[in-house]
mmCIF file of C-alpha atoms and ligand atoms in Angstrom:
data_model
loop_
_atom_site.group_PDB
_atom_site.id
_atom_site.type_symbol
_atom_site.label_atom_id
_atom_site.label_comp_id
_atom_site.label_asym_id
_atom_site.label_seq_id
_atom_site.Cartn_x
_atom_site.Cartn_y
_atom_site.Cartn_z
ATOM 1 C CA MET A 1 11.577 -19.297 17.506
ATOM 2 C CA ASP A 2 12.734 -17.016 14.706
ATOM 3 C CA ILE A 3 9.882 -14.799 13.505
ATOM 4 C CA LYS A 4 11.966 -13.774 10.507
ATOM 5 C CA ALA A 5 10.541 -16.937 8.977
ATOM 6 C CA LEU A 6 7.391 -14.870 8.395
ATOM 7 C CA PHE A 7 9.309 -12.419 6.202
ATOM 8 C CA ASP A 8 9.585 -15.072 3.491
ATOM 9 C CA ILE A 9 5.839 -15.347 3.001
ATOM 10 C CA THR A 10 5.118 -13.743 -0.372
ATOM 11 C CA TYR A 11 2.457 -11.091 -0.952
ATOM 12 C CA GLY A 12 1.254 -8.660 -3.568
ATOM 13 C CA LEU A 13 0.182 -5.060 -3.235
ATOM 14 C CA TYR A 14 -3.394 -4.004 -3.864
ATOM 15 C CA VAL A 15 -5.885 -1.209 -3.420
ATOM 16 C CA VAL A 16 -8.925 -2.543 -1.579
ATOM 17 C CA SER A 17 -11.863 -0.211 -2.140
ATOM 18 C CA THR A 18 -15.543 0.155 -1.450
ATOM 19 C CA ARG A 19 -18.544 2.366 -2.030
ATOM 20 C CA TYR A 20 -21.099 3.250 0.605
ATOM 21 C CA GLY A 21 -23.693 5.460 -1.068
ATOM 22 C CA GLU A 22 -21.829 8.480 -2.363
ATOM 23 C CA ILE A 23 -18.770 7.766 -0.225
ATOM 24 C CA ILE A 24 -15.940 5.972 -2.015
ATOM 25 C CA ASN A 25 -12.668 5.026 -0.410
ATOM 26 C CA GLY A 26 -9.802 2.603 -0.696
ATOM 27 C CA GLN A 27 -6.556 1.635 0.963
ATOM 28 C CA ILE A 28 -3.395 -0.316 0.266
ATOM 29 C CA ALA A 29 -3.487 -3.962 1.362
ATOM 30 C CA ASN A 30 -0.984 -6.743 0.897
ATOM 31 C CA THR A 31 -3.138 -9.591 2.187
ATOM 32 C CA VAL A 32 -5.523 -10.447 -0.630
ATOM 33 C CA PHE A 33 -6.025 -14.058 -1.644
ATOM 34 C CA GLN A 34 -8.448 -16.319 -3.461
ATOM 35 C CA VAL A 35 -9.743 -18.881 -0.964
ATOM 36 C CA THR A 36 -12.157 -21.021 -3.016
ATOM 37 C CA ALA A 37 -12.842 -21.746 -6.687
ATOM 38 C CA GLU A 38 -16.502 -22.861 -6.731
ATOM 39 C CA PRO A 39 -17.884 -20.390 -6.043
ATOM 40 C CA ILE A 40 -14.930 -18.022 -6.286
ATOM 41 C CA ASN A 41 -14.318 -16.388 -2.928
ATOM 42 C CA VAL A 42 -11.617 -13.841 -2.182
ATOM 43 C CA ALA A 43 -10.390 -12.775 1.258
ATOM 44 C CA VAL A 44 -8.862 -9.497 2.378
ATOM 45 C CA SER A 45 -7.464 -8.597 5.799
ATOM 46 C CA ILE A 46 -8.265 -5.045 6.893
ATOM 47 C CA ASN A 47 -7.295 -3.208 10.077
ATOM 48 C CA LYS A 48 -10.287 -2.320 12.243
ATOM 49 C CA GLN A 49 -9.052 1.269 12.648
ATOM 50 C CA ASN A 50 -9.153 1.939 8.921
ATOM 51 C CA TYR A 51 -11.964 3.881 7.292
ATOM 52 C CA THR A 52 -12.185 1.234 4.555
ATOM 53 C CA HIS A 53 -13.006 -1.328 7.280
ATOM 54 C CA GLU A 54 -15.943 0.761 8.475
ATOM 55 C CA LEU A 55 -17.201 1.278 4.930
ATOM 56 C CA ILE A 56 -16.945 -2.421 3.905
ATOM 57 C CA GLU A 57 -18.970 -3.355 6.980
ATOM 58 C CA LYS A 58 -21.646 -0.876 5.902
ATOM 59 C CA SER A 59 -21.603 -1.565 2.172
ATOM 60 C CA GLY A 60 -21.143 -5.342 2.171
ATOM 61 C CA ARG A 61 -19.022 -5.116 -0.944
ATOM 62 C CA PHE A 62 -15.358 -4.550 -1.771
ATOM 63 C CA GLY A 63 -13.110 -4.169 -4.766
ATOM 64 C CA VAL A 64 -9.501 -5.149 -5.340
ATOM 65 C CA SER A 65 -7.251 -3.299 -7.798
ATOM 66 C CA ILE A 66 -4.154 -5.365 -8.551
ATOM 67 C CA LEU A 67 -1.305 -2.884 -8.858
ATOM 68 C CA ALA A 68 1.277 -2.935 -11.646
ATOM 69 C CA GLN A 69 4.986 -3.163 -10.888
ATOM 70 C CA ASP A 70 5.525 0.386 -12.218
ATOM 71 C CA THR A 71 2.978 1.900 -9.807
ATOM 72 C CA PRO A 72 4.489 5.199 -8.590
ATOM 73 C CA MET A 73 5.197 5.628 -4.901
ATOM 74 C CA GLU A 74 2.904 8.667 -4.878
ATOM 75 C CA LEU A 75 -0.090 6.433 -5.602
ATOM 76 C CA ILE A 76 0.943 3.931 -2.936
ATOM 77 C CA GLY A 77 1.460 6.800 -0.511
ATOM 78 C CA LEU A 78 -1.905 8.324 -1.389
ATOM 79 C CA PHE A 79 -3.763 5.099 -0.628
ATOM 80 C CA GLY A 80 -1.440 3.712 2.035
ATOM 81 C CA PHE A 81 -0.474 6.619 4.225
ATOM 82 C CA ASN A 82 -3.532 8.864 4.152
ATOM 83 C CA CYS A 83 -6.880 8.383 5.811
ATOM 84 C CA GLY A 84 -10.007 8.516 3.681
ATOM 85 C CA ARG A 85 -11.756 10.358 6.499
ATOM 86 C CA ASN A 86 -9.583 13.375 5.614
ATOM 87 C CA VAL A 87 -8.666 12.862 1.969
ATOM 88 C CA ASN A 88 -10.811 11.974 -1.041
ATOM 89 C CA LYS A 89 -8.238 9.575 -2.490
ATOM 90 C CA PHE A 90 -10.153 8.711 -5.642
ATOM 91 C CA ALA A 91 -10.348 12.403 -6.611
ATOM 92 C CA LYS A 92 -6.633 12.183 -7.448
ATOM 93 C CA VAL A 93 -6.625 9.053 -9.653
ATOM 94 C CA LYS A 94 -8.318 7.556 -12.690
ATOM 95 C CA TYR A 95 -10.957 5.002 -11.792
ATOM 96 C CA LYS A 96 -14.212 3.490 -12.910
ATOM 97 C CA ASN A 97 -17.078 1.706 -11.215
ATOM 98 C CA ALA A 98 -17.164 -2.084 -11.446
ATOM 99 C CA ALA A 99 -20.475 -3.827 -12.212
ATOM 100 C CA GLY A 100 -21.675 -3.478 -8.620
ATOM 101 C CA GLY A 101 -20.617 0.162 -8.307
ATOM 102 C CA THR A 102 -17.339 -0.337 -6.444
ATOM 103 C CA PRO A 103 -14.584 2.052 -7.591
ATOM 104 C CA VAL A 104 -11.518 0.363 -9.097
ATOM 105 C CA LEU A 105 -8.389 2.000 -10.483
ATOM 106 C CA THR A 106 -7.910 2.251 -14.235
ATOM 107 C CA GLU A 107 -4.301 3.492 -14.007
ATOM 108 C CA TYR A 108 -1.416 1.390 -12.666
ATOM 109 C CA CYS A 109 -3.947 -1.392 -12.205
ATOM 110 C CA ILE A 110 -3.575 -4.553 -14.267
ATOM 111 C CA ASP A 111 -6.717 -6.370 -13.120
ATOM 112 C CA TYR A 112 -9.596 -5.722 -10.801
ATOM 113 C CA LEU A 113 -12.029 -7.797 -8.756
ATOM 114 C CA GLU A 114 -15.308 -6.911 -7.099
ATOM 115 C CA CYS A 115 -16.797 -9.108 -4.376
ATOM 116 C CA ASP A 116 -19.990 -9.316 -2.357
ATOM 117 C CA LEU A 117 -19.267 -9.805 1.325
ATOM 118 C CA ARG A 118 -20.223 -13.320 2.459
ATOM 119 C CA GLN A 119 -18.372 -13.852 5.739
ATOM 120 C CA LYS A 120 -16.117 -12.012 8.106
ATOM 121 C CA PHE A 121 -13.686 -13.293 10.712
ATOM 122 C CA ASP A 122 -12.580 -11.293 13.713
ATOM 123 C CA VAL A 123 -8.826 -11.777 14.074
ATOM 124 C CA GLY A 124 -8.107 -9.206 16.776
ATOM 125 C CA THR A 125 -6.618 -6.077 15.235
ATOM 126 C CA HIS A 126 -7.979 -7.014 11.809
ATOM 127 C CA THR A 127 -11.077 -8.450 10.193
ATOM 128 C CA ILE A 128 -10.782 -10.954 7.368
ATOM 129 C CA PHE A 129 -13.552 -10.177 4.914
ATOM 130 C CA VAL A 130 -14.476 -12.986 2.537
ATOM 131 C CA GLY A 131 -16.460 -12.062 -0.545
ATOM 132 C CA GLU A 132 -17.872 -13.910 -3.527
ATOM 133 C CA LEU A 133 -16.679 -12.695 -6.913
ATOM 134 C CA LEU A 134 -19.230 -10.429 -8.574
ATOM 135 C CA ASP A 135 -17.119 -8.826 -11.299
ATOM 136 C CA ALA A 136 -13.538 -9.056 -12.580
ATOM 137 C CA ASP A 137 -11.552 -7.877 -15.571
ATOM 138 C CA VAL A 138 -8.043 -7.845 -16.990
ATOM 139 C CA LEU A 139 -7.036 -4.292 -17.903
ATOM 140 C CA LYS A 140 -3.545 -4.903 -19.244
ATOM 141 C CA LYS A 141 -0.838 -7.506 -19.484
ATOM 142 C CA ASP A 142 1.845 -6.415 -17.089
ATOM 143 C CA LYS A 143 3.741 -7.648 -14.069
ATOM 144 C CA PRO A 144 1.932 -7.323 -10.738
ATOM 145 C CA LEU A 145 3.697 -5.424 -7.964
ATOM 146 C CA THR A 146 4.863 -7.808 -5.271
ATOM 147 C CA TYR A 147 5.431 -6.818 -1.671
ATOM 148 C CA ALA A 148 9.056 -7.915 -1.976
ATOM 149 C CA TYR A 149 9.622 -5.650 -4.995
ATOM 150 C CA TYR A 150 8.010 -2.772 -3.122
ATOM 151 C CA HIS A 151 10.439 -3.231 -0.226
ATOM 152 C CA GLU A 152 13.605 -4.168 -2.081
ATOM 153 C CA VAL A 153 13.447 -2.028 -5.197
ATOM 154 C CA LYS A 154 11.111 0.819 -4.339
ATOM 155 C CA LYS A 155 12.356 0.993 -0.714
ATOM 156 C CA GLY A 156 8.798 1.193 0.531
ATOM 157 C CA THR A 157 7.704 0.802 4.130
ATOM 158 C CA ALA A 158 4.588 -0.463 5.880
ATOM 159 C CA PRO A 159 2.218 1.636 7.997
ATOM 160 C CA LYS A 160 1.556 0.535 11.570
ATOM 161 C CA THR A 161 -1.887 -0.707 10.548
ATOM 162 C CA ALA A 162 -0.565 -3.234 8.001
ATOM 163 C CA PRO A 163 -1.109 -6.877 8.991
ATOM 164 C CA THR A 164 2.561 -7.579 8.383
ATOM 165 C CA TYR A 165 4.010 -4.450 10.005
ATOM 166 C CA ARG A 166 7.383 -5.323 11.537
ATOM 167 C CA GLY A 167 8.001 -2.162 13.522
ATOM 168 C CA ILE A 168 9.831 0.864 12.262
ATOM 169 C CA ASN A 169 12.993 -0.025 14.152
ATOM 170 C CA ALA A 170 13.203 -3.333 12.302
ATOM 171 C CA GLU A 171 12.831 -1.538 8.989
ATOM 172 C CA ILE A 172 15.464 1.055 9.911
ATOM 173 C CA SER A 173 17.970 -1.484 11.179
ATOM 174 C CA GLU A 174 17.516 -3.411 7.964
ATOM 175 C CA VAL A 175 18.497 -0.342 5.969
ATOM 176 C CA LYS A 176 21.376 0.346 8.360
ATOM 177 C CA GLU A 177 22.682 -3.149 7.854
ATOM 178 C CA GLU A 178 22.850 -2.541 4.131
ATOM 179 C CA GLN A 179 25.163 0.441 4.412
ATOM 180 C CA GLN A 180 26.909 1.947 7.397
ATOM 181 C CA THR A 181 28.555 4.997 5.879
ATOM 182 C CA ALA A 182 26.045 7.260 4.093
ATOM 183 C CA SER A 183 23.811 9.681 5.967
ATOM 184 C CA LYS A 184 20.245 8.544 5.645
ATOM 185 C CA TYR A 185 17.145 10.443 6.621
ATOM 186 C CA ARG A 186 13.824 9.069 7.749
ATOM 187 C CA CYS A 187 10.352 10.418 7.060
ATOM 188 C CA PRO A 188 8.645 10.822 10.463
ATOM 189 C CA ILE A 189 5.222 10.309 8.909
ATOM 190 C CA CYS A 190 5.557 7.066 6.961
ATOM 191 C CA GLY A 191 9.011 5.767 7.866
ATOM 192 C CA TYR A 192 10.463 6.038 4.346
ATOM 193 C CA ILE A 193 14.256 6.191 4.438
ATOM 194 C CA TYR A 194 16.078 8.466 2.003
ATOM 195 C CA ASP A 195 19.317 6.691 1.157
ATOM 196 C CA PRO A 196 21.817 8.892 -0.715
ATOM 197 C CA GLU A 197 23.428 5.798 -2.246
ATOM 198 C CA VAL A 198 20.119 4.939 -3.878
ATOM 199 C CA GLY A 199 18.673 8.392 -4.602
ATOM 200 C CA ASP A 200 14.973 8.668 -5.330
ATOM 201 C CA VAL A 201 13.862 7.221 -8.653
ATOM 202 C CA ASN A 202 10.370 8.568 -8.074
ATOM 203 C CA HIS A 203 11.664 12.138 -8.243
ATOM 204 C CA ASN A 204 14.551 11.524 -10.677
ATOM 205 C CA ILE A 205 17.137 11.999 -7.926
ATOM 206 C CA MET A 206 20.343 10.274 -8.989
ATOM 207 C CA PRO A 207 22.145 7.782 -6.747
ATOM 208 C CA GLY A 208 24.924 9.552 -4.847
ATOM 209 C CA THR A 209 22.850 12.671 -4.114
ATOM 210 C CA ARG A 210 23.268 13.741 -0.488
ATOM 211 C CA PHE A 211 20.099 14.526 1.429
ATOM 212 C CA GLU A 212 21.412 18.045 2.009
ATOM 213 C CA ASP A 213 21.655 18.546 -1.768
ATOM 214 C CA LEU A 214 18.050 17.613 -2.494
ATOM 215 C CA PRO A 215 15.979 20.566 -3.747
ATOM 216 C CA SER A 216 14.122 22.376 -0.969
ATOM 217 C CA ASP A 217 10.769 21.424 -2.494
ATOM 218 C CA TRP A 218 11.669 17.729 -2.521
ATOM 219 C CA CYS A 219 9.183 15.709 -0.514
ATOM 220 C CA CYS A 220 8.709 12.177 0.713
ATOM 221 C CA PRO A 221 7.993 9.956 -2.322
ATOM 222 C CA ILE A 222 5.556 7.907 -0.273
ATOM 223 C CA CYS A 223 3.506 10.334 1.796
ATOM 224 C CA THR A 224 4.632 13.736 0.385
ATOM 225 C CA ALA A 225 5.892 14.951 3.794
ATOM 226 C CA ALA A 226 8.156 18.016 3.448
ATOM 227 C CA LYS A 227 11.944 17.608 3.313
ATOM 228 C CA SER A 228 12.292 19.817 6.413
ATOM 229 C CA LEU A 229 10.499 17.219 8.530
ATOM 230 C CA PHE A 230 13.017 14.446 7.811
ATOM 231 C CA ILE A 231 15.155 13.111 10.662
ATOM 232 C CA LYS A 232 18.730 11.891 10.342
ATOM 233 C CA VAL A 233 19.096 8.217 11.199
HETATM 234 FE FE1 FE B 1 6.714 9.811 4.191
#
């Protein structure tokens, strides 16, 4: 068996959100898919440890913001590598409430969906929530961000709670395979690898910039961890 076969399944990148009373929260998810057409039902797979999981169970409603290809890594880091129990993520972005009150992004979001929870399936570490479409809108014509683009072009990583997490060692060895010579540094928080051959487009760092030459206030483009925390790989 070669589990690398799974790596060729295609995904997008989304913010799955919910509102429970005055509490609003959301997280990055890559497993969002329409499962039926009449009525329209949409499924999302959410890790049981995540705050969004707890809130969807309480609220019975969830939103999906479909991210644009030009979504900055800071936004992905904000929603993907922080916990809503500690950070009010929506305080840092532009959003509005969909028809049923669920917050959805209005920046770097090309379309949004809002669903009423109809069924849930326990799949071990995750729950698959299935909801019937309550509201949806197209905000702008743009390319959606795919999971492949996030990995290959933006050099993004997956948190341990992602349904498709491959293990940090797999992600590191993949980067190592690409280039053996340059000194790369890894973020200990989110696993992002700074590759001097690539630079950091998110912070206008040109390709060819050594890690040592990055400004002292440079931080992880995904989770904003300080430069001083980075570990040589
Ligand atoms: Fe990081």
